[in-house]
Short mmCIF file of C-alpha atoms in Angstrom, two decimals:
data_model
loop_
_atom_site.label_atom_id
_atom_site.label_comp_id
_atom_site.label_asym_id
_atom_site.label_seq_id
_atom_site.Cartn_x
_atom_site.Cartn_y
_atom_site.Cartn_z
CA MET A 358 -53.65 -123.32 122.67
CA ARG A 359 -53.69 -121.15 119.86
CA LYS A 360 -53.61 -117.06 119.39
CA HIS A 361 -56.72 -116.17 117.59
CA GLY A 362 -56.31 -112.14 116.62
CA GLY A 363 -54.53 -112.00 119.63
CA THR A 364 -56.38 -113.66 122.22
CA GLU A 365 -55.97 -117.30 123.28
CA VAL A 366 -58.30 -120.16 122.46
CA PHE A 367 -58.54 -122.74 124.69
CA ARG A 368 -59.46 -126.66 124.14
CA ILE A 369 -61.26 -128.23 127.22
CA THR A 370 -64.03 -130.50 125.86
CA GLY A 371 -61.09 -133.89 128.18
CA ALA A 372 -61.01 -131.84 130.53
CA ARG A 373 -61.19 -133.15 134.17
CA GLN A 374 -64.18 -132.66 136.45
CA GLY A 375 -63.47 -129.93 139.42
CA LEU A 376 -61.73 -131.02 142.63
CA ALA A 377 -64.87 -129.88 144.10
CA ASP A 378 -67.28 -132.13 142.51
CA ASP A 379 -64.95 -135.24 142.27
CA VAL A 380 -65.24 -135.64 145.82
CA ARG A 381 -68.27 -134.94 146.02
CA GLY A 382 -69.50 -137.31 144.28
CA ARG A 383 -66.37 -139.68 146.33
CA GLU A 384 -68.32 -139.24 149.19
CA ARG A 385 -71.28 -140.37 147.67
CA ARG A 386 -70.35 -143.02 147.02
CA TYR A 387 -68.87 -143.93 149.21
CA VAL A 388 -72.74 -143.07 152.07
CA ILE A 389 -74.08 -145.62 149.64
CA SER A 390 -72.65 -147.93 149.96
CA MET A 391 -72.01 -147.41 154.23
CA ALA A 392 -75.68 -147.40 153.80
CA VAL A 393 -76.32 -151.17 152.02
CA ARG A 394 -73.21 -152.44 154.48
CA THR A 395 -76.25 -150.80 157.13
CA LEU A 396 -79.15 -152.43 155.17
CA SER A 397 -76.94 -155.81 155.05
CA VAL A 398 -76.15 -156.01 158.60
CA ILE A 399 -80.17 -155.10 159.80
CA ALA A 400 -80.65 -158.50 157.34
CA ALA A 401 -78.39 -161.05 158.38
CA VAL A 402 -79.40 -159.85 162.03
CA LEU A 403 -82.92 -160.10 160.59
CA LEU A 404 -82.50 -163.19 159.44
CA TRP A 405 -80.31 -165.42 161.05
CA ASN A 406 -83.36 -167.83 162.87
CA VAL A 407 -85.03 -167.80 159.30
CA GLU A 408 -82.68 -167.68 156.53
CA ARG A 409 -79.78 -168.92 157.85
CA HIS A 410 -77.59 -168.95 154.81
CA VAL A 411 -79.43 -165.74 153.73
CA ALA A 412 -78.19 -164.38 156.58
CA VAL A 413 -75.16 -165.41 156.44
CA VAL A 414 -74.29 -163.67 152.91
CA ALA A 415 -75.63 -160.60 154.34
CA LEU A 416 -73.59 -161.04 157.53
CA VAL A 417 -70.05 -161.09 154.58
CA LEU A 418 -71.65 -158.21 153.12
CA GLY A 419 -71.58 -156.70 155.64
CA ALA A 420 -68.22 -157.03 156.79
CA LEU A 421 -66.10 -157.09 153.12
CA LEU A 422 -67.83 -153.48 151.89
CA PRO A 423 -66.10 -151.20 154.02
CA TYR A 424 -62.92 -152.59 153.00
CA VAL A 425 -64.23 -152.12 149.18
CA ALA A 426 -66.40 -148.67 150.55
CA VAL A 427 -63.13 -147.45 151.33
CA VAL A 428 -60.89 -148.33 148.20
CA ILE A 429 -62.90 -147.27 146.21
CA ALA A 430 -63.47 -144.13 148.07
CA ASN A 431 -59.63 -143.15 148.12
CA ALA A 432 -58.70 -144.43 144.45
CA GLY A 433 -58.01 -140.74 143.58
CA ARG A 434 -59.47 -138.42 140.80
CA GLU A 435 -60.08 -139.69 137.17
CA LYS A 436 -58.34 -140.19 134.69
CA PRO A 437 -59.44 -138.59 130.96
CA PRO A 438 -60.56 -140.92 128.43
CA ALA A 439 -58.04 -139.67 126.15
CA LEU A 440 -55.81 -136.99 126.57
CA PRO A 441 -56.71 -134.41 124.70
CA SER A 442 -54.30 -131.65 122.89
CA THR A 443 -53.45 -128.71 124.37
CA PHE A 444 -53.76 -126.76 121.41
CA VAL A 445 -56.12 -126.29 118.06
CA PRO A 446 -53.37 -127.32 115.29
CA THR A 447 -52.85 -124.20 112.67
CA ALA A 448 -54.53 -125.78 109.63
CA THR A 449 -51.10 -126.15 107.62
CA ARG A 450 -50.59 -124.32 103.54
CA GLN A 451 -48.70 -126.34 101.06
CA GLU A 452 -46.35 -124.49 99.49
CA LEU A 453 -46.19 -124.66 95.62
CA PRO A 454 -43.03 -125.84 93.08
CA PRO A 455 -41.20 -123.25 92.41
CA ALA A 456 -42.56 -121.90 89.04
CA GLU A 457 -41.12 -123.44 85.30
CA ALA A 458 -39.73 -120.69 83.66
CA PRO A 459 -40.78 -119.87 79.95
CA PRO A 460 -39.09 -121.74 77.08
CA GLU A 461 -37.61 -118.64 75.53
CA ALA A 462 -36.56 -117.53 78.66
CA ARG A 463 -34.79 -120.62 79.14
CA THR A 464 -32.04 -119.44 76.96
CA GLU A 465 -28.39 -119.83 78.70
CA ARG A 466 -26.64 -116.73 78.41
CA SER A 467 -23.30 -116.17 78.28
CA TYR A 468 -22.31 -112.67 80.48
CA GLY A 469 -19.47 -111.01 79.92
CA GLN A 470 -18.14 -113.28 76.81
CA SER A 471 -17.57 -112.39 73.15
#
């Protein structure tokens, strides 16, 4: 955060997604995985007498997918790719070294001595 003319300037390029959008995305992933699970169980039932090996694979997929879907849905909010700095740094100004005195000003003066 930097004060620029009395107003505060914030950098939000690395801000996380809003909470409502994050929950909506996790719900969408859960519904999609449950739809895949339903399709795999239906495929297992339909293929049981035709191609038993494929039906067993579909049944195992249908049995394991709910656990994976719940773990993914409850994983929490995403992490930002990199934590942005909370303020915009001001430009540093280089300090000039002290000026050299001209040669005539370098003479030693003795005050109060005669």
